[in-house]
Each structure stands twice: as C-alpha cells, then as structure tokens.
Short mmCIF file of C-alpha atoms in Angstrom, two decimals:
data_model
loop_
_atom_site.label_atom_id
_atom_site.label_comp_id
_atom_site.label_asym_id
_atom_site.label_seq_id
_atom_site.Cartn_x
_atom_site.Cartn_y
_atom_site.Cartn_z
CA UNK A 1 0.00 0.00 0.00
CA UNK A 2 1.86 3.36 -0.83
CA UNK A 3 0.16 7.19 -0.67
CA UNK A 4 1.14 10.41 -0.17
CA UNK A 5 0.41 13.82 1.64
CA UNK A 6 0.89 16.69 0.14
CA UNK A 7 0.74 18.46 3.30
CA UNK A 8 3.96 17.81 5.61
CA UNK A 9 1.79 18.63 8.56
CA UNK A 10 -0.59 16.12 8.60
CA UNK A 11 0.11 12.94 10.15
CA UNK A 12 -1.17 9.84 8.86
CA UNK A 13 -1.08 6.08 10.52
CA UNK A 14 -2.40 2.72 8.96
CA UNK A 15 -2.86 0.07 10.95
CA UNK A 16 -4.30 -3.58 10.65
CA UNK A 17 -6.31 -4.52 13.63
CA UNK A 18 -7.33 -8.02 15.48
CA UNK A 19 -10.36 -8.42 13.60
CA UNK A 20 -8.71 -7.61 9.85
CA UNK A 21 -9.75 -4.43 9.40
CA UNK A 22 -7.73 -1.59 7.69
CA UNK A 23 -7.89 1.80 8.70
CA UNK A 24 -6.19 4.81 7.99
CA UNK A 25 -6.25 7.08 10.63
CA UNK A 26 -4.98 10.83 11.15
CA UNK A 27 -3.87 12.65 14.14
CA UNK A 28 -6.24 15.35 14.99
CA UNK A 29 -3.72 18.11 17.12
CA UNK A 30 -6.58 19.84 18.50
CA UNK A 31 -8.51 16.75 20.27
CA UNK A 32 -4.88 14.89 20.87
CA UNK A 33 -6.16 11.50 19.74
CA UNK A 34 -6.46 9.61 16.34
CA UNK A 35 -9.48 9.90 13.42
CA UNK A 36 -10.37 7.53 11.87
CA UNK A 37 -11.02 8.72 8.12
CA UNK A 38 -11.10 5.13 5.79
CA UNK A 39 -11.54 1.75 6.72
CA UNK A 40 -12.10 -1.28 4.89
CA UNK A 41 -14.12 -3.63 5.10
CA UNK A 42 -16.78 -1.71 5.35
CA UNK A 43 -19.44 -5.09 6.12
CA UNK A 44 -19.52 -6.38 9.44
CA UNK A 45 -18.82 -9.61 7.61
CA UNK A 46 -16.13 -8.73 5.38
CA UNK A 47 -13.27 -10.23 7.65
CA UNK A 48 -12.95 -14.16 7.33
CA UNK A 49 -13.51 -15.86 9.71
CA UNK A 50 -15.84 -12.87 11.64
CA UNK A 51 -18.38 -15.63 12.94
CA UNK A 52 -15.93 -18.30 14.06
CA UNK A 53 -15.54 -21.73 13.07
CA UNK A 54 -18.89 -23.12 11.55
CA UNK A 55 -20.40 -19.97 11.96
CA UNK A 56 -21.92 -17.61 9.48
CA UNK A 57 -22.01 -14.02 8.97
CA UNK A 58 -25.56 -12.14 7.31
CA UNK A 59 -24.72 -8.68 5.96
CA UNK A 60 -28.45 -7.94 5.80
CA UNK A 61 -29.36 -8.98 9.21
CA UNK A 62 -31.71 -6.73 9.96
CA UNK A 63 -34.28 -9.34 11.04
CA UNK A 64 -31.90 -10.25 13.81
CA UNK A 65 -30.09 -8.55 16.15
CA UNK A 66 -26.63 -9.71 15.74
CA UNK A 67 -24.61 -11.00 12.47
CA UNK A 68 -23.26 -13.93 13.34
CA UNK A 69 -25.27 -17.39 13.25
CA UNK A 70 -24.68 -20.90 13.15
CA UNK A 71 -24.55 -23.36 10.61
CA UNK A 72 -27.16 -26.51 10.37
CA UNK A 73 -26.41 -28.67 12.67
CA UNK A 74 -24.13 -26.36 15.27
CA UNK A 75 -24.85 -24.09 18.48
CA UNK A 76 -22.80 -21.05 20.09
CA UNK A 77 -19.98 -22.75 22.34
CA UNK A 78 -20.73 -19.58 24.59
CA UNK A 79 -24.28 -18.62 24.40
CA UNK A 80 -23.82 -15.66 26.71
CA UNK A 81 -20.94 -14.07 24.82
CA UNK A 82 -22.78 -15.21 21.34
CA UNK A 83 -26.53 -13.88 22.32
CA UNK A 84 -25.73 -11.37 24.94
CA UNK A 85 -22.14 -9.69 24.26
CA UNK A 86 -22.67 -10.28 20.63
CA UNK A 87 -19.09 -11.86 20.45
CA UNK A 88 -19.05 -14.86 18.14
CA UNK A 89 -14.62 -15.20 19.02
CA UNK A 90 -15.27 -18.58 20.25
CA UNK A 91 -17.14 -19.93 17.38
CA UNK A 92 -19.79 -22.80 17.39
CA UNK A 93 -19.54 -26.15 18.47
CA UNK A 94 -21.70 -29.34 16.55
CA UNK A 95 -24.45 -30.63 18.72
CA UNK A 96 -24.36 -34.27 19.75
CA UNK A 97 -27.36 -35.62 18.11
CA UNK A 98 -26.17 -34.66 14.67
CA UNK A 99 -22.59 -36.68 15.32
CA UNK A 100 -21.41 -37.59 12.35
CA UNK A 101 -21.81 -40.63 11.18
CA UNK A 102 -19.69 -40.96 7.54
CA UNK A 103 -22.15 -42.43 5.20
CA UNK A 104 -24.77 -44.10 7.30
CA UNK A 105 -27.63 -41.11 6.51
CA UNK A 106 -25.09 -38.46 6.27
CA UNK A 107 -26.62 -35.60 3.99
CA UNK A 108 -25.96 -32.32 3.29
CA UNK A 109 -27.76 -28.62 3.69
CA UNK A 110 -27.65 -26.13 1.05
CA UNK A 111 -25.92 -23.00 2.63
CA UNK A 112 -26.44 -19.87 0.37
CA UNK A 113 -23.83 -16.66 0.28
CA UNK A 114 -20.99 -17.61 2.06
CA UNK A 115 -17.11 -17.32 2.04
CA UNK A 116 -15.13 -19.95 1.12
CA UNK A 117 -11.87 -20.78 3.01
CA UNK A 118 -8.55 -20.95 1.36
CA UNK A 119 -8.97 -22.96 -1.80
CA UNK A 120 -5.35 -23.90 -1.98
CA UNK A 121 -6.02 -27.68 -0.40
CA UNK A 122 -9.11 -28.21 -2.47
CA UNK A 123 -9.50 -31.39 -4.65
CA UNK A 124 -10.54 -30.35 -8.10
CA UNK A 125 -13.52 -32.27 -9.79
CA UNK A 126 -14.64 -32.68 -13.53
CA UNK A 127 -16.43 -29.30 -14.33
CA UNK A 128 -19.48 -32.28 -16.18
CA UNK A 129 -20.39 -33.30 -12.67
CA UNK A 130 -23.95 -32.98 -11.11
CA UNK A 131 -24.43 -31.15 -7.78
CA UNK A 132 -25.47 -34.91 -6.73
CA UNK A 133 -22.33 -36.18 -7.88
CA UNK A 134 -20.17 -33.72 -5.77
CA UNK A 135 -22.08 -35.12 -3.11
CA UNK A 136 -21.75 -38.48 -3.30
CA UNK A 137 -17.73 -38.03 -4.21
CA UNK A 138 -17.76 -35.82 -0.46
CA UNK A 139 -20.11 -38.57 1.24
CA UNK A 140 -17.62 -41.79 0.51
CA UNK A 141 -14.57 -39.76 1.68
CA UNK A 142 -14.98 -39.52 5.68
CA UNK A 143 -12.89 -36.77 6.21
CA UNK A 144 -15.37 -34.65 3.97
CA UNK A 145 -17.71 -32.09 5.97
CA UNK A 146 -18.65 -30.17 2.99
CA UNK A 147 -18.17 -29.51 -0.61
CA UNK A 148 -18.74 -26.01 -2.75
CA UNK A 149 -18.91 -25.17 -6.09
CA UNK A 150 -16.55 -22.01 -7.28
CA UNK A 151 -16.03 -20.98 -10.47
CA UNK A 152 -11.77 -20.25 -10.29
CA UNK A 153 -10.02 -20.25 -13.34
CA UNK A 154 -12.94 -21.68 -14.69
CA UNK A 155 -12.88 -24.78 -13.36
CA UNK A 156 -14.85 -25.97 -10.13
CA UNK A 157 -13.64 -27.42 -6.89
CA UNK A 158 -15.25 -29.35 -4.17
CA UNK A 159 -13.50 -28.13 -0.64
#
C-alpha cells in the first residue's frame, strides 16, 4: 500500500487490527487522539472468519439482532458471549445428536452466500459433474464435511 500527503503537517497512521480491518487514521492536534477517516471492510462480515468456526455471517441482518449465526447442525460454544455480548470469538460447536456418522444417513444442507476458506487444499472435480455427484464423491470420503462449487479459473472445486 503506498500514498502520499501533500501536506507535511498532517500525520497519517495505517494500521491492521485483530479483527482484519484496515484503517487509515490521522492525528487530529486539536482533540490529541487519532481519526479515523477510511476503513475497509466496510461489512460487518467482510473479515474471514468474523463468525468463528462453523459460523456464518448475514450482511443484511436486519431481522436479527446480531450478524453472526450458526450453521445446520451447530450451536454457540458460549451462548452468553454469542446472544448477549454479541461476540461470536469462540465460534460454534456441533451438537451431539447430529454426530457424524460418515455415510450411514449423512446428507448435506444447502448454505447460500458464504465465504469460502482458502482454496489452496481443495481437490478439483470434472467441471461435467452434477451437484449430486459432488455429493456423493464428499459422502464416501470420511474426512469430507462439505463440498462447494466455485467458479476459479474456470474450473470448479469441491473443498
């Protein structure tokens, strides 16, 4: 990231906080602390990760009061901090009734608009197979919790 002030004066700080967010911030002489004038992401969900492990983060949650939520299947570890605090840090755990099983009735749950991890370790299927297909190919591989379709390169993986 480079930029430049034209002003000598003005003193200018970027920083990366915890939560990935970058902000560039300028020192305000008159108050004696920092501004914050640009940030980005600007969605609460834009950092990876925001909702924890198996969680998942709703831009447009105005329905609820809170972002985060879990996926099918999964509850807050720490309900307090999740549904009181509105800190989802600690992620979700799976509930014990829906204990995996690998393929004795394992299914899957269509999960709409989310983020992908790192793609780098995915296994890369035939671009001809059916959505079925990419889940039976996920169900008779154990270590398999879910699969996703991304168009990279033009190709599509199952993760």
């Amino acid at each position: 990231m480079t930029y430049s002030v034209s002003d000598a004066s003005v003193i200018l700080r970027v920083m990366l906080d915890y939560s990935g967010l970058v902000k560039n911030l300028i020192w305000h002489e008159k108050d004696g602390k920092w501004n914050e004038f640009w940030s980005v992401p600007k969605s609460p969900c834009g950092p990876y990760g925001r909702c924890g492990t198996y969680g998942i983060c709703d831009p447009h949650f105005f329905s609820r009061r809170f972002e985060c939520d879990c996926l099918p299947g999964y509850e807050p570890k720490c309900p307090r901090e999740w549904n009181i605090l509105k800190d989802a840090s600690k992620g979700v755990s799976e509930r014990l009734e829906s204990t995996s099983l690998c393929s004795h009735g394992d299914g899957f749950v269509k999960v709409a608009n989310v983020k992908v991890h790192d793609t780098s370790e995915a296994v890369w299927v035939s671009t001809n197979m059916t959505p079925r297909d990419r889940e039976k190919n996920c169900v008779r591989n154990c270590s398999c919790s879910a699969y996703a379709s991304i168009d990279i390169l033009e190709k599509e993986s199952v993760v």
